[in-house]
Amino acid sequence: MNGEPQPGGWVGRELPRKEDNRLLRGRGKFVDDIRLRDMLYLRFVRSPYAHAKVVRVDVSAAEAVPGVVCTLTGPEVAQQTQPFIEIGPDPFARIKDYPFAVSKARYQGEPVAAVIATSPHIADDAAELVQVEYEGLDAVVDAEHALEDKVLLHEDAGTNRVWRGVFEYGDMEKAFREAAHIVSIDHLHFHRFSSTPLENNAVIAHWDAKDEHIYYWCNNSFPSFAIQFLAAHLGIPIDRIRVQTFDIGGSFGIKITSYPQMAACALASKKAGGRPVKWIETRSEHNISSAHGNERTFRDTRVALDRNGVITGIASRHIDDCGAYPRYEPLGCVIWAQVFPGVYRFKNARIDFSQAVTNKCPVGPNRGYSRMQHLWFLERVIDICAHELGIPGDEMRLRNYIRPEEFPYTTPNGCVYDSGNYPKMLRVAKDRIGWDDWKRKQAAARQDGRLIGIGIGTTLDSGTNNFGQSQIVNPHAPFSGNSQGANCKLDIYGEVVVAVGSCPQGQGHETTAAQVVADVLNIHPDMITVRTGFDTERNVHTGASGTYASQFAVSGLSAVHGAAQKLKTEMKRLGAFLLETSEKNLEFGAGQQGPEIRRKDNGQAVNYWRLANVVNVNSAVLPAELYDVTLNCRYVWRAPFKVPDKEKKYGNLTLTYASQLHIAVVEIDRGIFVPRILDYVAVDDCGKVINPPIVEGQVYGATAHGIGAALMESCVYDSVGNMLTATFSDYTPITSMNMPAVKYAHIETPSPHSYSGAKGMGEGGAAPVHTISAALQDALFASGIIIQDSFNNGDSLYRAMVSKEICQADRLVKLEKRF
Amino acid sequence: MYPRAFHYHRASSLREATEMLSQLGEEAKLLAGGQSLIPLMKLRFANPAHLVDLNFIQGISYIKQENGAIHIGPLTRHAEIQDSAAAAKITILHDCAAGIADVQVRNRGTIGGSLAEADPSGDWATVLMTLTTDVHCFDGKRKRSIPLRDFVKDAYTTALSHDELVSEISIQLPPKGSGGAYIAFKRAAPVYPTASAAVQLTVEGDTCKEASIALGCVGLTPVRPSEAESALRGQRLSEKTIAAAAEAARTACDPQSDMRGSAEYKREVVGALVKRAVEAAVRRARGEQVEVSHLYA
């Protein structure tokens, strides 16, 4: 599939982003910039309790406030709607999830009612007057406790266990029987954190009584998914829901699950007689009740290794915490299996995976979704085993990495890693950071009593997922494969216009799509208009359209490329007719009158205006055999997937595997126990790079997100379910003050699965989380400390190093040397 | 969220502001830089019925040196102190002003507002506690000058009566041979510190003649660890005496466990901060140019 001629060479070039002109001048168009006639404003009334019966909701005082148009409460919404679709199987599918708590509130911040008023100030004032009588219930905030089912969140399900499945491959019995060493790790924990997009969730809904359509202007990042949930919930044909997005100030996946709020706004609009309703989420609301990332606990891990430290088998029990409602879950119960063995060669493994609901904010697919938790686990296994066996971390990885010559590599669970070269990434990273020099400095510093650690994190960013994996969690799920749609046309006056079913939030889709089309038509990217955002009425989307899961360079650009090729084919036929020659005698390019098609032999040309003219408004000149030419070409790209084997949990779950290798040098301050990053390198391999600054920018963004997660950002709940990090003062998202200078490098192993050799990227596999854990353990292993949590700040390292409450190797890890 | 509705009053003089306060009663609050008040109002944790805005009063934003003291107007922004050559004569003032939150907050927030708010995590009270600082107060009729240690009564509580406001802060220039440093540990730039230590020392040769230390965020008001000061005062400065001072400071502080850290951890941080601040203060007292920065996560 490679080898398509690239006349202009725009793909791969450092082209400034087309979007930046408007964004940097403050001309971006965001949801809150939109004001409609007679628009109303919604404010949610939220539960202060993590778990409580809602005995009575009295909205009379709120409704009496001048300017309040109406209110909404759980019971009236439940009467008018169907519960949201559940992706998982019975018994958990029996739960009833609505945009509001109906009889019970199940997390702090869950909407209980809403006030709709003529101004946001009035809505805020009136929301305070809604009287809610609660009857407090015991809360369960820990997933392992939740699995005991002593406190039930959803009585309809009869259990807190959302899903359980065992993923077993190879010959575990043999692996452990023949192991030279067995390392046991009692307990590891990946913490709950989120993203902090500049723009919070935002929705305008207009339920228009005139045409019985619902019009949405919003920043949901997976609208095709949202409308499937909304149509079923609201009982309206899906074609009557129009969703538009414009510029979006970041999503990182957590805006995928804003459909309950979208439903609430539509219902409010309907009740208000068809006036549009706007809801702009506050930062505190966002922190407490939008979506958080999945938290995961890893229990009873046993690792079989041979004499050389090569891992031959891993057995472990994983418990995932999805908060109060599954929403996008339990997809996370299988999505980690896209990277089942990580970057390593072991063939035998048994992972017993469960997911539980808890009285905390529901999770959403936070950047690195479900895979980063597992990859962190594997990186901990590698480093803990390496330290126990006295093998350096770099050497341990080289012995266990999948080898470059083994690609395409089929994992024990049937995933096909398209390409990669992990040893080369390690070499590049070591070279860039000055590995040997740092090793010398580290040894010298240790003599002075300083605690310096050097850690490696190797991780994967699997992109373009096979929705067939949903059938592993629910055999009846009607999803499989993956697709993206695009449209490429010459408009009536001959302008090249591209529309694609993605909804970018900073990934530069307008630029990269233009680069692809520019190469097909051999014109400048500035001669191409790429529509901003997503719109169902552009008619390009498929059910998988949106921007999520590191895939635009593959699914999005393949769709754009396919549409452009289709257009080019039509243009050639038309050009041959108008220029009275054969298609072979034609070339594409730009001339005095802009983009054109030329005869190679005599230079005679026809411009795009003329091509569009004869098709659209001057068609009597066309012969009948060209009537099928529309110059308006929709193309749907489909990933070549099969439905996985549901019983064996076997099959290819993702199309491309971008990889990242980071190295951090970290010093733990002996006074305040804060880890300080002394040096940092990020090496990225996303195959063919479409636009280097766009890739580099996303690598920096993902690196900042990961460093924040590793050292600063944690969603903390107390034992009764109060969220303690509801403001930025407590959550402390990373800022430039906390960022080290990051050295960046990349290698390119082209993917055979995309037309350009590109792989999806952007999530970055949370490499800094793995890398910083590794560096901290390197600094502290000699002190008997194992890094057991993905979040480590001064306070937790103090508890590990001084009060010795946590992370004690002698309590957590056992090495059994068998022969 | 939006604040609850309130009445806005613009004062044209400090006297008028005090009159407004006394007329409007307990439901009125002064608006200076608004960097604490406005966020609290937006969260609806503070719901004043009236705001008396001081920002349009002329002549209450200044930094000047007179009679051996630095005099600072109550509406002087942190950023103005950060950039002031007069204030730089007391290096610890610069440490404090330059390290408060972020640029936006420093451009708006005021020294008078910070002292009058008396937040246990505020920077100014902690720093000024190590110097001879008087807070000048005015209730429209009478002016009085209160030593800072008497001005700060408790968490969020000062000696100000309801219709009284801060009209000036005056800080005695420390003697020759004196140097100070202020170091806080902050999890991120815009947030309050986890703990902070302000140290002002007078050094003669190898001996510490005078020492004052104040600890921030680890008590209801800035903590003066007198035993830590005694551990230095009149002593030859050595690693051992500095360690003793740090240890005494750890013992003296009274932190609470919260999202910024456990009480035990904060004690540990206090010890480390005191040590570093003393070391920097000693070098500054000896005339060295030493850059001091807060520690960030």
Coordinates of N, CA, C and O in Angstrom, one line a residue, chain A residues 580-668:
Chain A
E580 N -9.9 17.0 -24.9 CA -10.0 16.1 -26.1 C -8.7 15.3 -26.2 O -8.0 15.4 -27.2
T581 N -8.4 14.6 -25.1 CA -7.2 13.8 -25.2 C -7.4 12.6 -24.3 O -8.5 12.4 -23.7
S582 N -6.4 11.7 -24.1 CA -6.5 10.6 -23.3 C -6.1 10.9 -21.8 O -5.4 11.9 -21.6
E583 N -6.6 10.2 -20.9 CA -6.3 10.4 -19.5 C -4.8 10.4 -19.2 O -4.2 11.1 -18.4
K584 N -4.1 9.5 -20.0 CA -2.7 9.3 -19.8 C -1.9 10.6 -20.2 O -0.8 10.8 -19.7
N585 N -2.5 11.4 -21.0 CA -1.8 12.6 -21.5 C -2.1 13.8 -20.5 O -1.8 15.0 -20.9
L586 N -2.6 13.5 -19.3 CA -3.0 14.6 -18.4 C -2.1 14.7 -17.2 O -1.6 13.7 -16.7
E587 N -1.9 15.9 -16.8 CA -1.2 16.1 -15.5 C -1.9 17.1 -14.6 O -2.5 18.0 -15.2
F588 N -1.8 16.9 -13.3 CA -2.4 17.8 -12.4 C -1.4 18.9 -11.9 O -0.2 18.6 -11.7
G589 N -1.9 20.1 -11.6 CA -1.0 21.1 -11.1 C -1.7 22.4 -10.9 O -2.9 22.5 -10.9
A590 N -0.9 23.5 -10.7 CA -1.5 24.8 -10.6 C -0.9 25.7 -11.7 O 0.3 25.6 -12.0
G591 N -1.7 26.5 -12.3 CA -1.2 27.4 -13.4 C -1.6 28.8 -13.1 O -1.9 29.2 -12.0
Q592 N -1.6 29.6 -14.2 CA -2.0 31.0 -14.0 C -3.4 31.2 -13.4 O -3.6 32.2 -12.7
Q593 N -4.2 30.3 -13.7 CA -5.6 30.5 -13.2 C -5.9 29.5 -12.1 O -7.0 29.0 -12.0
G594 N -4.9 29.3 -11.3 CA -5.1 28.4 -10.1 C -5.0 26.9 -10.5 O -4.4 26.6 -11.5
P595 N -5.5 26.1 -9.7 CA -5.4 24.6 -9.9 C -6.0 24.2 -11.2 O -7.0 24.8 -11.7
E596 N -5.3 23.3 -11.9 CA -5.8 23.0 -13.2 C -5.3 21.5 -13.6 O -4.5 20.9 -12.9
I597 N -5.9 21.1 -14.7 CA -5.4 19.8 -15.4 C -4.9 20.2 -16.7 O -5.5 21.0 -17.5
R598 N -3.7 19.7 -17.0 CA -3.0 20.1 -18.3 C -2.8 18.9 -19.2 O -2.6 17.8 -18.7
R599 N -2.7 19.2 -20.4 CA -2.2 18.2 -21.4 C -0.7 18.2 -21.3 O -0.1 19.3 -21.4
K600 N -0.1 17.0 -21.2 CA 1.3 16.9 -21.2 C 1.9 17.4 -22.5 O 3.0 18.0 -22.5
D601 N 1.2 17.1 -23.6 CA 1.9 17.3 -24.9 C 1.9 18.8 -25.3 O 2.9 19.2 -25.8
N602 N 0.8 19.5 -25.1 CA 0.9 20.9 -25.6 C 0.6 21.9 -24.5 O 0.5 23.1 -24.8
G603 N 0.4 21.5 -23.2 CA 0.3 22.4 -22.2 C -1.1 23.1 -22.1 O -1.4 23.9 -21.2
Q604 N -2.0 22.7 -23.0 CA -3.4 23.2 -22.9 C -4.0 22.8 -21.6 O -3.9 21.6 -21.2
A605 N -4.7 23.7 -20.9 CA -5.2 23.4 -19.6 C -6.7 23.7 -19.4 O -7.2 24.5 -20.1
V606 N -7.3 23.0 -18.4 CA -8.6 23.4 -18.0 C -8.6 23.6 -16.5 O -8.0 22.7 -15.8
N607 N -9.1 24.7 -16.0 CA -9.0 24.9 -14.6 C -10.2 24.3 -13.8 O -11.2 23.9 -14.4
Y608 N -10.1 24.4 -12.5 CA -11.1 23.7 -11.7 C -12.5 24.4 -11.8 O -13.5 23.8 -11.7
W609 N -12.5 25.7 -12.1 CA -13.7 26.4 -12.3 C -14.5 25.8 -13.4 O -15.7 25.5 -13.3
R610 N -13.8 25.6 -14.5 CA -14.4 25.0 -15.7 C -14.9 23.6 -15.4 O -16.0 23.2 -15.9
L611 N -14.1 22.8 -14.7 CA -14.5 21.4 -14.5 C -15.8 21.4 -13.7 O -16.8 20.7 -13.9
A612 N -15.9 22.3 -12.6 CA -17.1 22.3 -11.8 C -18.2 22.9 -12.5 O -19.4 22.5 -12.3
N613 N -17.9 23.9 -13.4 CA -19.0 24.5 -14.1 C -19.8 23.6 -15.0 O -21.0 23.5 -15.0
V614 N -19.0 22.7 -15.7 CA -19.8 21.8 -16.7 C -20.5 20.8 -15.9 O -21.5 20.2 -16.4
V615 N -20.1 20.4 -14.7 CA -20.8 19.4 -14.0 C -22.1 20.0 -13.3 O -23.1 19.4 -13.2
N616 N -21.9 21.2 -12.8 CA -22.9 21.7 -11.9 C -23.9 22.7 -12.6 O -25.1 22.7 -12.2
V617 N -23.5 23.5 -13.4 CA -24.4 24.6 -14.0 C -24.4 24.7 -15.5 O -25.0 25.6 -16.0
N618 N -23.6 23.8 -16.1 CA -23.5 24.0 -17.6 C -23.4 22.6 -18.2 O -22.7 22.3 -19.1
S619 N -24.3 21.7 -17.7 CA -24.2 20.3 -18.0 C -24.6 19.9 -19.3 O -24.4 18.7 -19.7
A620 N -25.3 20.8 -20.1 CA -25.7 20.4 -21.4 C -24.5 20.1 -22.3 O -24.7 19.4 -23.3
V621 N -23.3 20.6 -21.9 CA -22.2 20.3 -22.8 C -21.6 18.9 -22.5 O -20.8 18.4 -23.3
L622 N -22.1 18.2 -21.5 CA -21.6 16.9 -21.1 C -22.2 15.8 -22.0 O -23.4 15.8 -22.2
P623 N -21.4 14.8 -22.3 CA -22.0 13.6 -23.0 C -22.6 12.7 -21.9 O -22.2 12.8 -20.7
A624 N -23.6 11.9 -22.2 CA -24.3 11.1 -21.3 C -23.4 10.2 -20.5 O -23.6 9.9 -19.3
E625 N -22.3 9.7 -21.1 CA -21.4 8.8 -20.3 C -20.7 9.5 -19.2 O -20.0 8.8 -18.4
L626 N -20.8 10.8 -19.1 CA -20.2 11.5 -18.0 C -21.2 12.0 -16.9 O -20.9 12.7 -16.0
Y627 N -22.5 11.5 -17.1 CA -23.5 12.0 -16.1 C -23.3 11.5 -14.7 O -23.8 12.0 -13.8
D628 N -22.5 10.4 -14.6 CA -22.3 9.9 -13.3 C -21.2 10.7 -12.5 O -21.0 10.5 -11.3
V629 N -20.5 11.6 -13.2 CA -19.5 12.4 -12.5 C -20.2 13.5 -11.7 O -21.0 14.3 -12.2
T630 N -19.9 13.5 -10.4 CA -20.5 14.6 -9.6 C -19.5 15.5 -9.0 O -19.8 16.6 -8.5
L631 N -18.2 15.2 -9.1 CA -17.1 15.9 -8.4 C -17.4 16.1 -6.9 O -17.0 17.1 -6.3
N632 N -18.2 15.2 -6.3 CA -18.6 15.3 -4.9 C -18.5 13.9 -4.4 O -19.4 13.2 -4.4
C633 N -17.3 13.6 -3.9 CA -17.0 12.2 -3.7 C -16.8 11.8 -2.2 O -16.0 12.3 -1.5
R634 N -17.7 10.9 -1.8 CA -17.6 10.4 -0.4 C -16.9 9.1 -0.5 O -17.2 8.3 -1.4
Y635 N -16.1 8.9 0.5 CA -15.3 7.7 0.6 C -15.3 7.2 2.0 O -15.1 8.0 2.9
V636 N -15.6 5.9 2.2 CA -15.5 5.4 3.5 C -14.4 4.4 3.6 O -14.3 3.4 2.8
W637 N -13.4 4.7 4.5 CA -12.3 3.8 4.6 C -12.7 2.8 5.8 O -13.2 3.2 6.8
R638 N -12.4 1.5 5.5 CA -12.6 0.5 6.5 C -11.4 -0.2 6.9 O -10.6 -0.6 6.0
A639 N -11.2 -0.4 8.2 CA -10.0 -1.1 8.6 C -10.2 -2.6 8.3 O -11.3 -3.1 8.5
P640 N -9.2 -3.3 7.9 CA -9.3 -4.7 7.5 C -9.3 -5.6 8.7 O -8.4 -6.3 9.0
F641 N -10.4 -5.6 9.5 CA -10.5 -6.4 10.7 C -11.5 -7.6 10.5 O -12.4 -7.5 9.7
K642 N -11.3 -8.6 11.4 CA -12.2 -9.7 11.5 C -12.8 -9.6 12.9 O -12.2 -8.9 13.8
V643 N -14.0 -10.2 13.1 CA -14.5 -10.3 14.5 C -13.6 -11.2 15.3 O -13.4 -12.3 14.8
P644 N -13.2 -10.8 16.4 CA -12.3 -11.7 17.2 C -13.1 -12.9 17.7 O -14.3 -13.0 17.8
D645 N -12.3 -14.0 18.1 CA -12.9 -15.2 18.7 C -13.3 -14.8 20.1 O -12.4 -14.6 21.0
K646 N -14.6 -14.8 20.4 CA -15.1 -14.3 21.7 C -14.7 -15.3 22.8 O -14.5 -14.8 23.9
E647 N -14.7 -16.6 22.5 CA -14.4 -17.5 23.6 C -13.0 -17.5 24.0 O -12.7 -17.4 25.1
K648 N -12.1 -17.5 22.9 CA -10.7 -17.5 23.2 C -10.1 -16.1 23.5 O -9.0 -16.0 23.8
K649 N -11.0 -15.1 23.3 CA -10.5 -13.7 23.4 C -9.3 -13.5 22.5 O -8.3 -13.0 22.9
Y650 N -9.5 -13.9 21.3 CA -8.3 -13.9 20.4 C -8.7 -13.2 19.1 O -9.7 -13.5 18.5
G651 N -7.8 -12.3 18.6 CA -8.0 -11.6 17.4 C -7.2 -10.3 17.3 O -6.7 -9.9 18.4
N652 N -7.2 -9.7 16.2 CA -6.5 -8.4 16.1 C -7.4 -7.3 16.5 O -8.4 -7.1 16.0
L653 N -6.9 -6.6 17.5 CA -7.8 -5.6 18.2 C -7.5 -4.2 17.7 O -8.2 -3.3 18.0
T654 N -6.3 -4.0 17.1 CA -5.9 -2.6 16.7 C -5.1 -2.7 15.5 O -4.4 -3.7 15.2
L655 N -5.1 -1.6 14.7 CA -4.4 -1.7 13.4 C -3.0 -1.3 13.5 O -2.1 -1.9 12.9
T656 N -2.7 -0.2 14.2 CA -1.3 0.3 14.2 C -0.8 0.5 15.6 O -1.6 0.7 16.6
Y657 N 0.5 0.3 15.8 CA 1.1 0.3 17.1 C 2.3 1.3 17.1 O 3.4 1.0 16.8
A658 N 2.0 2.6 17.4 CA 3.0 3.6 17.6 C 3.7 3.2 18.9 O 3.1 2.7 19.8
S659 N 5.0 3.6 19.0 CA 5.7 3.2 20.2 C 6.4 4.5 20.7 O 6.7 5.4 20.0
Q660 N 6.7 4.5 22.0 CA 7.4 5.6 22.7 C 8.4 5.0 23.6 O 8.1 4.0 24.3
L661 N 9.5 5.6 23.7 CA 10.5 5.2 24.7 C 11.0 6.5 25.3 O 11.5 7.4 24.7
H662 N 10.8 6.6 26.6 CA 11.2 7.8 27.4 C 12.3 7.4 28.4 O 12.3 6.2 28.9
I663 N 13.2 8.3 28.7 CA 14.2 8.1 29.8 C 14.1 9.3 30.6 O 14.2 10.4 30.1
A664 N 14.0 9.1 31.9 CA 14.1 10.2 32.9 C 15.2 10.0 33.8 O 15.5 8.9 34.3
V665 N 15.9 11.1 34.2 CA 16.8 11.1 35.3 C 16.2 12.0 36.4 O 15.8 13.1 36.1
V666 N 16.0 11.3 37.5 CA 15.2 12.0 38.6 C 16.0 12.0 39.8 O 16.7 11.0 40.2
E667 N 16.0 13.1 40.5 CA 16.6 13.2 41.8 C 15.6 13.4 42.9 O 14.8 14.3 42.8
I668 N 15.6 12.6 44.0 CA 14.7 12.9 45.1 C 15.3 13.8 46.1 O 16.4 13.5 46.6

